[in-house]
C-alpha cells in the first residue's frame, strides 16, 4: 500500500520544522503542497499541527513504550513515531492499521530500514489499547500540572501564572491547543458576496465590524484570495493597524508580510506610505500582497533608514517571541528559551528608539508585538520613553473610544482590552491572538536635531527575524520562488531609496551578525529565514 500524500507532506514538514527551524503554517501553504487535494491538505494540517501542539505528551507516551531514550532516536524515526502516536491517541476516525503501516513505510522512505523492527514494536504497544490521558487542563492546580496537561514548557506556564494568575493561564494554555479561527478584513460587500458564492461561509467579526470569520469553505482556493483582494489576518492584528489612524505621511517599520500595511493603505488612500522590510525576498512578497499605489516599499534596516524624512504616523510592529500566537504556531513553544527574551528585548529597544527619531513633532508612534511577555512589551516602551523626554505615552482607551464612535469596534468592553494605558489582548479572554500595543506621541514643539539627520541614529545591523508576526497573517500570498542572487543595482532599482543618506551606510557584511552566538534566538531565526520559503 502506497503512503498517502497527506502523511508524506506531514512528515516532510515536521522534519523541516525540527531540523531547519522552519514554520509549519508557512510550509503548509507553500507551493510544494499546493497540489494536495483539499482532503489531503486538511489531513496534513491536522497531523502537523496536532503533533506540534501535543509534542511533549506524545513523547511521554512514546518513552513509556520504548526501550530507547528519545535522544537516541534519529530525527526521521522520532518524527514517524510521533505521527503515528498522534493518530492513534487523538484521531478516532483514522484506522489503526493505516496509521501504523504508513508510519513504518515512512521510516523505509527515510532510508532508516534498520529502525523498522523498533518502530513496529513501539507502535504495536499503542494499537488497541487506551492510553492513559493526562489531567484535564481545567483541573490543573499547580504549575507542573498545567504544563504537563496542556503540553507547554513549565517555565512559560510559570511566567503566565505570575503575570495573569492561574485561571487566565489555564485559559491561555487551553486556547493554544485548539484550532484558531481564520479571519479576514472585508470592507467591500461585493467581495463578501463573491466569497459566499464560492462556498465560503462567513460570520461577523468579534472585535471589529470590518472583520469576518471564516466558518467553512475553501477560502484559499477562491479567486478573490488568489488575486490578493482578501487576505487572512487575525482580528487583533487588524485592530493594531486601526489604532494607527489617519496620517498625512506614514512609516511602517518591519512591514512584511504586509497585513497591517495593506490596512493602512486602505484607510489612508491619499497618504504616502513607506513600508520598510530588511530582507529583499520578503520585501518582494510584501509587494505582491500590497499593490496600492500610495505604498512605497524599500528593503532597508530601520536602524539605519536611508532617509532624512519624518512621518506623523509610525507603526513599529517589531519581531518578537510570538507567545501570543501559539495556537497558530505551536512550534515556537519548543524553541523559545528564557534567555531569548532578553536578546529580543535588546533588539526591539534598538528598533523602537531608531523609529522614534523618524516621528515628526506632534506625530504618533504605535509600538506592537504579538507577545505575552512583559520584557518585550511595557519594559521596552518604558526604557525608550526614559531615554527620550520628547515623547509621552497616550492611553489606548482614547483611540479605542474613537473607533467605537466610528462604528469600527464590535467588542463592547473597552476596558477589558487594556492593561493600564496599553492595549492587551489575551488568547481565550479575547477571541484572537495575544497582542500588545502602546501609543507614543511626540511633543509638538520643534526639537533641536529634528532637521536633517536624526538625533543619535542607530548604526544599521542585521535585523532579527520576525518569528510570529508572520503567523498573524498566514497564507496571505503564494510562496515566492527561492531567492536568486541579485546585484546591488538590481535591488536598488527594485526598491528605490527615499533619499540618499547623509553618509554612506556600511556594507552589511561588516555589520555585527547574530551568528556570533549560534545558540541565540536571533541566530536560530536567521538560520530559519535562510532555510525556509516564506509565504506571508
Coordinates of C-alpha atoms in Angstrom, one line a residue:
X1 CA 0.0 0.0 0.0
X2 CA 1.4 3.4 -1.0
X3 CA 1.9 6.1 1.5
X4 CA -0.8 8.8 1.4
X5 CA 0.2 12.2 0.1
X6 CA -1.1 13.8 3.3
X7 CA 1.2 11.7 5.5
X8 CA 4.2 12.3 3.3
X9 CA 3.6 16.0 3.4
X10 CA 3.1 16.0 7.2
X11 CA 6.3 14.0 7.7
X12 CA 8.4 16.3 5.4
X13 CA 7.0 19.4 7.1
X14 CA 7.6 18.2 10.6
X15 CA 11.2 17.2 9.7
X16 CA 11.9 20.7 8.3
X17 CA 10.3 22.3 11.4
X18 CA 12.6 20.2 13.6
X19 CA 15.8 20.4 11.6
X20 CA 15.6 23.8 9.9
X21 CA 13.6 25.9 12.4
X22 CA 11.0 26.4 9.6
X23 CA 7.4 27.4 10.4
X24 CA 4.6 24.9 9.8
X25 CA 1.9 27.4 8.9
X26 CA 4.1 28.8 6.2
X27 CA 5.2 25.4 4.8
X28 CA 1.6 24.1 4.7
X29 CA 0.8 26.9 2.3
X30 CA 4.0 26.7 0.3
X31 CA 3.8 25.9 -3.4
X32 CA 5.3 22.4 -2.7
X33 CA 1.9 21.3 -1.3
X34 CA -0.4 23.4 -3.5
X35 CA -1.4 20.3 -5.5
X36 CA -2.7 18.3 -2.5
X37 CA -6.4 17.7 -2.6
X38 CA -8.5 19.6 -0.1
X39 CA -8.9 16.4 1.9
X40 CA -5.2 15.6 1.9
X41 CA -4.3 19.1 2.8
X42 CA -6.8 19.1 5.6
X43 CA -5.3 15.8 7.0
X44 CA -1.7 17.0 6.6
X45 CA -2.6 20.2 8.5
X46 CA -4.3 18.2 11.3
X47 CA -1.3 15.9 11.6
X48 CA 1.3 18.6 11.6
X49 CA -0.4 21.0 14.0
X50 CA -1.6 18.1 16.2
X51 CA 1.9 16.7 16.6
X52 CA 3.4 20.2 17.3
X53 CA 0.7 21.1 19.8
X54 CA 0.9 17.9 21.8
X55 CA 4.5 17.0 21.3
X56 CA 5.5 16.7 25.0
X57 CA 2.6 14.4 25.8
X58 CA 3.3 12.3 22.7
X59 CA 6.9 12.0 23.7
X60 CA 5.9 11.0 27.2
X61 CA 3.7 8.2 25.8
X62 CA 6.5 7.1 23.4
X63 CA 9.0 6.9 26.3
X64 CA 6.7 4.6 28.2
X65 CA 6.7 2.1 25.3
X66 CA 10.2 2.5 24.0
X67 CA 13.3 0.6 25.0
X68 CA 15.5 3.6 23.9
X69 CA 15.7 7.2 25.1
X70 CA 14.3 9.7 22.6
X71 CA 17.7 11.3 22.4
X72 CA 19.0 8.1 20.9
X73 CA 16.5 8.1 18.0
X74 CA 17.3 9.6 14.6
X75 CA 15.1 12.6 13.9
X76 CA 13.5 10.8 11.0
X77 CA 12.5 7.9 13.1
X78 CA 11.2 10.0 16.0
X79 CA 9.1 12.1 13.6
X80 CA 7.5 8.9 12.2
X81 CA 6.7 7.6 15.6
X82 CA 5.2 10.9 16.7
X83 CA 3.0 11.0 13.7
X84 CA 1.6 7.5 14.4
X85 CA 1.2 8.2 18.1
X86 CA -0.8 11.3 17.4
X87 CA -3.2 9.4 15.1
X88 CA -3.6 6.5 17.5
X89 CA -4.2 8.7 20.6
X90 CA -6.1 11.7 19.2
X91 CA -7.8 10.8 15.9
X92 CA -10.6 8.4 16.3
X93 CA -11.5 8.3 12.6
X94 CA -8.1 7.2 11.4
X95 CA -7.8 3.3 11.2
X96 CA -5.1 2.0 13.4
X97 CA -3.6 -0.2 10.6
X98 CA -3.3 2.9 8.3
X99 CA -1.5 4.9 11.0
X100 CA 0.9 2.1 11.9
X101 CA 1.6 0.8 8.4
X102 CA 2.2 4.2 6.8
X103 CA 4.4 5.3 9.6
X104 CA 6.6 2.2 9.1
X105 CA 6.6 2.9 5.3
X106 CA 7.8 6.5 6.1
X107 CA 10.7 5.0 8.1
X108 CA 11.7 3.0 5.0
X109 CA 11.2 6.0 2.8
X110 CA 13.6 7.9 5.1
X111 CA 16.2 5.1 4.5
X112 CA 16.1 4.0 8.1
X113 CA 15.2 0.4 7.5
X114 CA 17.2 -0.8 10.4
X115 CA 14.8 1.0 12.7
X116 CA 11.7 -0.7 11.3
X117 CA 11.6 -3.5 13.9
X118 CA 11.9 -0.9 16.7
X119 CA 9.1 1.3 15.3
X120 CA 6.8 -1.7 14.7
X121 CA 7.4 -2.8 18.3
X122 CA 6.6 0.6 19.8
X123 CA 3.5 1.2 17.7
X124 CA 2.1 -2.3 18.5
X125 CA 2.1 -1.2 22.1
X126 CA -0.1 1.8 21.2
X127 CA -2.5 0.0 19.0
X128 CA -5.7 -1.5 20.5
X129 CA -5.0 0.0 23.9
X130 CA -6.4 3.1 25.5
X131 CA -3.6 5.4 26.5
X132 CA -3.6 6.9 30.0
X133 CA -4.6 10.6 29.4
X134 CA -3.2 13.4 31.5
X135 CA -5.2 15.5 33.9
X136 CA -7.6 17.8 32.1
X137 CA -6.3 21.4 31.7
X138 CA -9.3 22.8 33.6
X139 CA -8.3 20.6 36.6
X140 CA -4.7 21.6 36.8
X141 CA -4.0 23.2 40.2
X142 CA -0.2 23.7 40.0
X143 CA 2.3 25.0 37.5
X144 CA 3.6 21.5 36.9
X145 CA 0.1 20.0 36.4
X146 CA -0.8 22.8 33.9
X147 CA 2.4 22.5 32.0
X148 CA 2.0 18.7 31.7
X149 CA -1.7 18.6 30.9
X150 CA -1.5 21.4 28.3
X151 CA 1.8 20.4 26.6
X152 CA 3.5 23.7 27.4
X153 CA 7.0 24.3 28.8
X154 CA 6.8 24.7 32.5
X155 CA 9.0 27.9 32.6
X156 CA 6.5 29.5 30.2
X157 CA 3.5 28.4 32.3
X158 CA 5.1 29.8 35.4
X159 CA 5.6 33.2 33.8
X160 CA 1.9 33.4 32.7
X161 CA 0.7 32.4 36.2
X162 CA 2.8 35.2 37.7
X163 CA 1.6 37.7 35.1
X164 CA -2.1 36.7 34.6
X165 CA -2.9 34.4 37.5
X166 CA -3.7 30.6 37.4
X167 CA -7.3 30.9 36.0
X168 CA -6.2 33.0 33.0
X169 CA -3.1 30.9 32.4
X170 CA -5.3 27.8 32.2
X171 CA -7.4 29.6 29.6
X172 CA -4.4 30.6 27.5
X173 CA -3.0 27.1 27.5
X174 CA -6.4 25.7 26.6
X175 CA -6.7 28.2 23.7
X176 CA -3.3 27.3 22.4
X177 CA -4.3 23.7 22.0
X178 CA -7.3 24.4 19.8
X179 CA -7.6 25.3 16.1
X180 CA -7.9 29.2 16.0
X181 CA -10.4 30.9 13.8
X182 CA -9.4 32.2 10.4
X183 CA -10.3 35.9 9.9
X184 CA -10.3 38.3 7.0
X185 CA -10.8 42.1 6.7
X186 CA -13.8 42.9 4.4
X187 CA -15.0 46.4 3.8
X188 CA -16.2 45.7 0.3
X189 CA -19.6 43.8 0.4
X190 CA -19.1 42.6 -3.2
X191 CA -16.1 40.6 -2.1
X192 CA -18.1 39.0 0.7
X193 CA -20.8 38.1 -1.8
X194 CA -18.2 36.7 -4.2
X195 CA -16.7 34.5 -1.4
X196 CA -20.1 33.2 -0.3
X197 CA -20.9 32.3 -3.9
X198 CA -17.7 30.2 -3.9
X199 CA -18.9 28.3 -0.9
X200 CA -17.1 30.3 1.8
X201 CA -19.3 30.7 4.8
X202 CA -18.6 33.9 6.8
X203 CA -19.6 35.2 10.2
X204 CA -19.3 38.7 11.7
X205 CA -16.1 39.5 13.5
X206 CA -15.9 39.5 17.2
X207 CA -13.6 42.5 17.7
X208 CA -14.1 44.6 14.5
X209 CA -17.2 45.3 12.4
X210 CA -15.0 45.1 9.2
X211 CA -13.7 41.6 10.1
X212 CA -15.3 38.4 9.1
X213 CA -14.6 34.9 10.5
X214 CA -14.3 32.0 8.0
X215 CA -16.7 29.3 9.3
X216 CA -16.4 26.9 6.4
X217 CA -15.4 26.6 2.7
X218 CA -12.1 26.8 0.8
X219 CA -11.0 30.4 1.2
X220 CA -7.6 29.8 -0.2
X221 CA -9.0 28.5 -3.5
X222 CA -11.3 31.4 -4.0
X223 CA -10.5 33.8 -6.8
X224 CA -10.6 36.9 -4.5
X225 CA -8.0 35.3 -2.3
X226 CA -5.7 34.2 -5.2
X227 CA -5.9 37.7 -6.7
X228 CA -5.0 39.2 -3.4
X229 CA -8.3 41.1 -2.8
X230 CA -8.7 39.4 0.5
X231 CA -6.1 38.0 3.0
X232 CA -6.2 36.1 6.2
X233 CA -5.4 38.2 9.2
X234 CA -6.2 37.8 12.9
X235 CA -8.6 40.4 14.3
X236 CA -6.1 41.6 16.9
X237 CA -3.6 42.2 14.1
X238 CA -6.3 44.2 12.2
X239 CA -7.0 46.2 15.4
X240 CA -3.4 47.2 15.7
X241 CA -3.5 48.7 12.2
X242 CA -6.7 50.6 13.0
X243 CA -5.0 52.1 16.1
X244 CA -2.6 53.9 13.8
X245 CA -5.4 56.0 12.5
X246 CA -5.2 58.7 9.8
X247 CA -1.9 60.3 8.8
X248 CA -0.5 62.6 6.2
X249 CA 2.7 60.6 5.8
X250 CA 3.1 57.1 7.3
X251 CA 6.1 54.8 8.0
X252 CA 5.5 51.1 8.6
X253 CA 8.7 49.5 10.1
X254 CA 9.3 45.7 9.8
X255 CA 6.4 45.7 7.4
X256 CA 6.4 42.1 6.0
X257 CA 4.3 40.1 5.5
X258 CA 2.1 43.1 4.9
X259 CA -1.3 42.6 6.5
X260 CA -1.1 45.8 8.5
X261 CA 0.5 47.7 5.6
X262 CA -2.5 46.7 3.5
X263 CA -5.0 48.0 6.0
X264 CA -3.0 51.3 6.4
X265 CA -3.2 51.8 2.7
X266 CA -7.0 51.1 2.6
X267 CA -7.6 53.5 5.4
X268 CA -5.2 56.2 4.1
X269 CA -5.6 56.1 0.3
X270 CA -4.2 59.6 -0.2
X271 CA -1.3 59.5 2.2
X272 CA 2.1 58.3 1.1
X273 CA 3.1 55.2 3.0
X274 CA 6.7 53.9 3.3
X275 CA 6.9 50.2 4.1
X276 CA 10.3 49.0 5.3
X277 CA 11.5 45.4 5.3
X278 CA 15.0 44.3 5.8
X279 CA 15.1 41.2 3.6
X280 CA 14.7 41.7 -0.2
X281 CA 12.8 38.4 -0.7
X282 CA 10.3 39.4 2.0
X283 CA 10.0 42.9 0.5
X284 CA 9.1 41.3 -2.8
X285 CA 6.5 39.2 -1.0
X286 CA 5.2 42.4 0.6
X287 CA 4.9 44.0 -2.9
X288 CA 2.7 41.0 -4.1
X289 CA 0.3 41.5 -1.2
X290 CA 0.2 45.3 -1.1
X291 CA -0.4 46.7 -4.5
X292 CA -1.7 50.1 -3.5
X293 CA -0.1 52.9 -5.5
X294 CA 0.4 55.1 -2.4
X295 CA 2.7 52.5 -0.8
X296 CA 6.5 52.6 -1.4
X297 CA 8.4 49.5 -0.3
X298 CA 12.1 49.7 0.5
X299 CA 14.5 47.0 1.6
X300 CA 16.4 48.5 4.5
X301 CA 17.2 48.2 8.1
X302 CA 15.1 50.5 10.2
X303 CA 18.0 51.2 12.5
X304 CA 19.9 52.8 9.6
X305 CA 17.0 54.0 7.4
X306 CA 18.3 55.6 4.2
X307 CA 16.1 58.8 4.5
X308 CA 16.1 62.1 6.4
X309 CA 12.3 62.4 6.2
X310 CA 9.8 62.4 9.1
X311 CA 6.3 60.9 9.5
X312 CA 3.3 61.8 11.5
X313 CA 2.3 58.2 11.9
X314 CA 4.8 55.4 12.5
X315 CA 4.0 51.7 13.1
X316 CA 6.7 49.6 14.8
X317 CA 5.4 46.1 14.8
X318 CA 8.7 44.5 16.0
X319 CA 9.9 40.9 15.6
X320 CA 9.1 39.1 18.8
X321 CA 8.8 35.7 20.5
X322 CA 5.3 35.2 19.3
X323 CA 4.0 33.7 22.5
X324 CA 0.6 35.3 21.8
X325 CA 0.2 33.2 18.6
X326 CA 1.0 29.6 19.9
X327 CA -2.4 28.4 18.7
X328 CA -1.2 29.1 15.2
X329 CA 2.5 28.4 15.7
X330 CA 2.9 25.7 18.3
X331 CA 6.5 25.0 17.3
X332 CA 7.5 28.3 19.0
X333 CA 7.0 27.0 22.5
X334 CA 9.5 24.2 21.9
X335 CA 12.2 26.5 20.5
X336 CA 11.9 29.5 22.8
X337 CA 14.2 29.7 25.8
X338 CA 14.0 32.1 28.8
X339 CA 17.3 33.8 27.9
X340 CA 15.9 34.6 24.4
X341 CA 13.5 37.2 25.8
X342 CA 16.4 39.5 26.9
X343 CA 18.0 39.0 23.5
X344 CA 14.8 40.1 21.8
X345 CA 14.3 42.9 24.2
X346 CA 17.6 44.4 23.3
X347 CA 16.8 44.3 19.6
X348 CA 13.3 45.6 20.0
X349 CA 14.5 48.5 22.0
X350 CA 17.1 49.4 19.3
X351 CA 14.4 49.3 16.6
X352 CA 11.9 51.4 18.7
X353 CA 14.4 54.1 19.5
X354 CA 15.5 54.3 15.9
X355 CA 11.9 54.6 14.8
X356 CA 11.2 57.3 17.3
X357 CA 13.8 59.5 15.6
X358 CA 11.6 59.4 12.5
X359 CA 8.4 60.8 14.1
X360 CA 7.6 64.4 13.3
X361 CA 6.6 66.9 16.0
X362 CA 3.1 66.1 17.2
X363 CA 3.2 62.7 15.4
X364 CA 2.4 59.4 16.9
X365 CA 4.2 56.1 17.0
X366 CA 2.4 52.8 17.6
X367 CA 4.6 50.0 19.1
X368 CA 3.2 46.5 18.9
X369 CA 4.1 42.8 19.4
X370 CA 2.3 39.5 19.4
X371 CA 4.0 38.5 22.6
X372 CA 2.6 38.0 26.1
X373 CA 5.9 38.7 27.8
X374 CA 6.5 42.0 29.7
X375 CA 10.1 42.1 28.7
X376 CA 9.1 42.6 25.1
X377 CA 6.2 44.9 25.8
X378 CA 5.9 47.5 28.5
X379 CA 9.6 47.2 29.6
X380 CA 10.7 48.1 26.0
X381 CA 8.4 51.1 25.9
X382 CA 9.3 52.3 29.4
X383 CA 13.0 52.1 28.6
X384 CA 12.6 54.0 25.3
X385 CA 10.5 56.7 27.0
X386 CA 13.1 57.2 29.7
X387 CA 15.7 57.9 27.1
X388 CA 13.7 60.5 25.1
X389 CA 11.7 63.2 27.0
X390 CA 10.2 64.5 23.8
X391 CA 7.7 61.5 23.8
X392 CA 4.8 60.8 26.2
X393 CA 2.6 57.7 26.5
X394 CA -1.0 58.0 25.3
X395 CA -3.8 55.9 26.8
X396 CA -5.0 53.4 24.2
X397 CA -8.6 53.8 25.6
X398 CA -8.8 57.2 23.8
X399 CA -8.2 55.6 20.4
X400 CA -10.4 52.6 21.2
X401 CA -13.3 55.0 22.1
X402 CA -12.8 56.8 18.8
X403 CA -13.0 53.5 16.9
X404 CA -16.1 52.7 18.9
X405 CA -17.8 56.0 18.0
X406 CA -16.9 55.5 14.3
X407 CA -18.6 52.1 14.3
X408 CA -15.3 50.2 13.8
X409 CA -15.2 48.3 17.2
X410 CA -17.6 45.4 17.7
X411 CA -16.2 44.5 21.1
X412 CA -18.3 46.3 23.8
X413 CA -16.0 46.1 26.8
X414 CA -13.2 48.5 26.0
X415 CA -11.6 48.3 29.5
X416 CA -11.1 44.5 29.0
X417 CA -8.9 45.3 26.0
X418 CA -6.5 47.4 28.0
X419 CA -3.9 47.0 30.8
X420 CA -3.1 50.4 32.1
X421 CA -2.5 52.7 29.1
X422 CA -1.7 49.7 26.8
X423 CA -3.8 47.6 24.5
X424 CA -3.5 44.0 25.7
X425 CA -5.4 41.1 24.0
X426 CA -5.2 37.7 25.7
X427 CA -6.0 34.5 23.9
X428 CA -9.2 33.0 25.3
X429 CA -10.1 36.1 27.2
X430 CA -10.5 37.7 23.8
X431 CA -11.3 35.7 20.6
X432 CA -8.0 36.4 19.0
X433 CA -4.2 36.2 19.3
X434 CA -2.4 37.9 22.1
X435 CA -1.2 41.4 21.1
X436 CA 0.3 44.3 22.9
X437 CA 0.2 47.9 21.7
X438 CA 1.5 51.2 23.0
X439 CA 0.8 54.7 21.5
X440 CA 3.6 57.2 21.9
X441 CA 3.2 60.8 20.9
X442 CA 6.0 63.3 20.2
X443 CA 5.8 66.8 21.6
X444 CA 4.6 69.3 19.0
X445 CA 7.4 71.7 19.7
X446 CA 10.2 71.8 17.3
X447 CA 13.3 70.0 18.7
X448 CA 16.9 70.7 18.1
X449 CA 18.2 67.9 15.9
X450 CA 14.9 67.3 14.0
X451 CA 16.2 68.9 10.8
X452 CA 18.3 66.8 8.6
X453 CA 19.6 63.6 10.0
X454 CA 18.0 62.1 13.2
X455 CA 19.4 62.6 16.6
X456 CA 21.8 59.8 17.7
X457 CA 21.0 57.5 14.8
X458 CA 21.4 53.8 15.5
X459 CA 24.1 52.1 13.3
X460 CA 22.5 49.6 10.9
X461 CA 22.9 46.0 11.7
X462 CA 21.3 42.6 10.9
X463 CA 17.6 42.5 11.6
X464 CA 16.2 39.9 13.9
X465 CA 13.7 37.6 12.2
X466 CA 10.1 38.3 12.6
X467 CA 9.2 34.9 14.1
X468 CA 5.4 35.2 15.0
X469 CA 4.4 38.4 13.2
X470 CA 4.3 36.3 10.0
X471 CA 2.0 33.9 11.8
X472 CA -0.6 36.6 12.3
X473 CA -1.3 36.6 8.6
X474 CA -0.6 33.1 7.3
X475 CA -1.1 32.3 3.7
X476 CA -1.6 35.9 2.6
X477 CA 0.1 35.2 -0.8
X478 CA 1.5 32.4 -2.8
X479 CA 5.1 31.4 -1.8
X480 CA 7.7 33.0 -3.9
X481 CA 10.4 31.1 -5.8
X482 CA 13.7 30.7 -3.9
X483 CA 15.6 33.9 -3.9
X484 CA 18.3 34.3 -6.6
X485 CA 21.4 36.3 -6.1
X486 CA 20.8 39.9 -7.2
X487 CA 23.2 42.6 -7.8
X488 CA 23.1 45.8 -5.8
X489 CA 22.0 47.7 -8.8
X490 CA 19.1 45.3 -9.4
X491 CA 17.9 45.6 -5.8
X492 CA 18.3 49.4 -5.9
X493 CA 16.1 49.6 -9.0
X494 CA 13.5 47.2 -7.4
X495 CA 13.4 49.0 -4.0
X496 CA 14.4 52.7 -4.6
X497 CA 15.6 54.7 -1.6
X498 CA 13.6 57.6 -0.4
X499 CA 16.6 59.8 -0.4
X500 CA 20.3 59.4 -0.1
X501 CA 21.6 59.2 3.5
X502 CA 23.9 61.9 4.6
X503 CA 26.8 59.4 4.9
X504 CA 27.3 56.0 3.2
X505 CA 25.9 53.1 5.1
X506 CA 28.5 50.4 5.9
X507 CA 28.4 47.2 4.0
X508 CA 26.1 44.6 5.6
X509 CA 28.9 42.0 5.7
X510 CA 30.8 44.3 8.1
X511 CA 27.9 44.6 10.5
X512 CA 27.6 42.6 13.7
X513 CA 25.9 39.3 12.9
X514 CA 23.5 37.2 15.1
X515 CA 25.7 34.2 14.0
X516 CA 28.3 35.4 16.5
X517 CA 26.4 33.4 19.1
X518 CA 25.0 30.3 17.4
X519 CA 22.8 29.5 20.4
X520 CA 20.9 32.8 20.4
X521 CA 17.3 33.3 19.4
X522 CA 18.4 35.7 16.7
X523 CA 20.8 33.2 15.2
X524 CA 18.2 30.4 15.1
X525 CA 15.7 32.8 13.5
X526 CA 18.3 33.8 10.9
X527 CA 19.1 30.2 10.0
X528 CA 15.4 29.5 9.7
X529 CA 14.9 32.5 7.4
X530 CA 17.7 31.3 5.1
X531 CA 16.2 27.7 5.0
X532 CA 12.5 28.4 4.6
X533 CA 10.3 29.5 1.7
X534 CA 8.2 32.3 3.3
X535 CA 4.5 32.6 2.4
X536 CA 3.5 35.6 4.5

